[in-house]
Amino acid sequence: MKKTSENLVKKQIKDCLNIMGWFHFPITQGFGSFKGICDRIAIKKGKVLFIECKGPNGKLTLHQERFKKYIKMHGGIYVEARSYEDVAKYEKD
């Protein structure tokens, strides 16, 4: 099975979070889940990242935009990640 660009981004982000020592896990989506929920949540030293992985040309859906709005409205950190670098920068903050 050929990996899509988005799947490659997901793997790179997972590997990056492991190397940096974040506790993280994927979010299973399906029947009964919140529409637009992010792909992965990462936690380190009290900082929580809500990570949505996208390929080079990927765009957020309407439901994902709504979820992003809710997270930001409540002071959360929403990361629209197109590469591991989009996540790695939070290691420095």
mmCIF file of C-alpha atoms in Angstrom:
data_model
loop_
_atom_site.group_PDB
_atom_site.id
_atom_site.type_symbol
_atom_site.label_atom_id
_atom_site.label_comp_id
_atom_site.label_asym_id
_atom_site.label_seq_id
_atom_site.Cartn_x
_atom_site.Cartn_y
_atom_site.Cartn_z
ATOM 1 C CA MET A 1 0.000 0.000 0.000
ATOM 2 C CA LYS A 2 1.440 3.337 -1.058
ATOM 3 C CA LYS A 3 1.753 5.972 1.649
ATOM 4 C CA THR A 4 0.058 9.255 0.945
ATOM 5 C CA SER A 5 1.755 12.515 1.772
ATOM 6 C CA GLU A 6 -0.549 12.950 4.776
ATOM 7 C CA ASN A 7 0.331 9.490 6.098
ATOM 8 C CA LEU A 8 4.019 10.306 5.749
ATOM 9 C CA VAL A 9 3.471 13.551 7.693
ATOM 10 C CA LYS A 10 1.662 11.588 10.433
ATOM 11 C CA LYS A 11 4.577 9.160 10.748
ATOM 12 C CA GLN A 12 7.184 11.938 10.839
ATOM 13 C CA ILE A 13 5.235 13.788 13.536
ATOM 14 C CA LYS A 14 4.834 10.619 15.605
ATOM 15 C CA ASP A 15 8.588 9.943 15.348
ATOM 16 C CA CYS A 16 9.429 13.562 16.209
ATOM 17 C CA LEU A 17 7.201 13.523 19.311
ATOM 18 C CA ASN A 18 8.813 10.253 20.446
ATOM 19 C CA ILE A 19 12.319 11.691 20.066
ATOM 20 C CA MET A 20 11.380 14.843 22.000
ATOM 21 C CA GLY A 21 9.788 12.858 24.825
ATOM 22 C CA TRP A 22 6.147 13.933 24.451
ATOM 23 C CA PHE A 23 3.319 11.693 25.668
ATOM 24 C CA HIS A 24 1.076 11.436 22.625
ATOM 25 C CA PHE A 25 -1.628 9.319 21.093
ATOM 26 C CA PRO A 26 -3.746 9.188 17.939
ATOM 27 C CA ILE A 27 -7.441 10.012 18.050
ATOM 28 C CA THR A 28 -9.678 7.302 16.644
ATOM 29 C CA GLN A 29 -12.413 8.726 14.496
ATOM 30 C CA GLY A 30 -15.597 6.963 13.611
ATOM 31 C CA PHE A 31 -19.174 6.462 14.712
ATOM 32 C CA GLY A 32 -19.940 8.652 17.708
ATOM 33 C CA SER A 33 -16.736 10.688 17.601
ATOM 34 C CA PHE A 34 -16.675 14.487 17.544
ATOM 35 C CA LYS A 35 -16.670 15.630 13.905
ATOM 36 C CA GLY A 36 -13.494 17.450 13.002
ATOM 37 C CA ILE A 37 -11.484 16.272 16.018
ATOM 38 C CA CYS A 38 -7.718 16.390 15.526
ATOM 39 C CA ASP A 39 -5.518 13.449 14.488
ATOM 40 C CA ARG A 40 -3.256 13.390 17.554
ATOM 41 C CA ILE A 41 -2.913 14.893 21.028
ATOM 42 C CA ALA A 42 0.524 15.478 22.569
ATOM 43 C CA ILE A 43 1.315 16.472 26.166
ATOM 44 C CA LYS A 44 4.577 17.554 27.813
ATOM 45 C CA LYS A 45 5.243 19.593 30.957
ATOM 46 C CA GLY A 46 1.620 20.758 31.121
ATOM 47 C CA LYS A 47 1.526 21.859 27.486
ATOM 48 C CA VAL A 48 -1.127 20.162 25.337
ATOM 49 C CA LEU A 49 -1.031 20.195 21.530
ATOM 50 C CA PHE A 50 -4.044 19.308 19.387
ATOM 51 C CA ILE A 51 -2.423 18.240 16.114
ATOM 52 C CA GLU A 52 -4.132 17.975 12.736
ATOM 53 C CA CYS A 53 -1.838 16.463 10.092
ATOM 54 C CA LYS A 54 -2.179 17.590 6.491
ATOM 55 C CA GLY A 55 -0.360 16.811 3.288
ATOM 56 C CA PRO A 56 1.122 19.600 1.178
ATOM 57 C CA ASN A 57 -2.202 20.498 -0.465
ATOM 58 C CA GLY A 58 -4.557 19.408 2.318
ATOM 59 C CA LYS A 59 -7.141 21.832 3.674
ATOM 60 C CA LEU A 60 -9.144 21.775 6.880
ATOM 61 C CA THR A 61 -12.760 20.710 6.508
ATOM 62 C CA LEU A 62 -15.564 22.861 7.878
ATOM 63 C CA HIS A 63 -15.787 20.553 10.924
ATOM 64 C CA GLN A 64 -12.017 20.766 11.477
ATOM 65 C CA GLU A 65 -12.163 24.567 11.289
ATOM 66 C CA ARG A 66 -14.910 24.505 13.926
ATOM 67 C CA PHE A 67 -12.865 22.209 16.199
ATOM 68 C CA LYS A 68 -9.829 24.500 15.765
ATOM 69 C CA LYS A 69 -11.977 27.484 16.756
ATOM 70 C CA TYR A 70 -13.217 25.705 19.917
ATOM 71 C CA ILE A 71 -9.696 24.748 20.987
ATOM 72 C CA LYS A 72 -8.359 28.279 20.503
ATOM 73 C CA MET A 73 -11.432 29.810 22.171
ATOM 74 C CA HIS A 74 -10.571 27.816 25.303
ATOM 75 C CA GLY A 75 -6.876 28.715 25.267
ATOM 76 C CA GLY A 76 -5.637 25.492 23.675
ATOM 77 C CA ILE A 77 -2.842 25.054 21.166
ATOM 78 C CA TYR A 78 -4.068 23.819 17.780
ATOM 79 C CA VAL A 79 -1.357 22.801 15.325
ATOM 80 C CA GLU A 80 -2.090 22.366 11.635
ATOM 81 C CA ALA A 81 1.012 20.335 10.808
ATOM 82 C CA ARG A 82 2.354 19.832 7.303
ATOM 83 C CA SER A 83 5.747 18.626 8.538
ATOM 84 C CA TYR A 84 7.409 17.583 11.783
ATOM 85 C CA GLU A 85 8.869 21.108 12.039
ATOM 86 C CA ASP A 86 5.396 22.522 12.724
ATOM 87 C CA VAL A 87 5.345 20.438 15.918
ATOM 88 C CA ALA A 88 9.055 20.626 16.825
ATOM 89 C CA LYS A 89 8.873 24.406 17.289
ATOM 90 C CA TYR A 90 6.721 23.881 20.401
ATOM 91 C CA GLU A 91 9.671 22.167 22.084
ATOM 92 C CA LYS A 92 11.380 25.568 22.279
ATOM 93 C CA ASP A 93 8.396 27.472 23.718
#
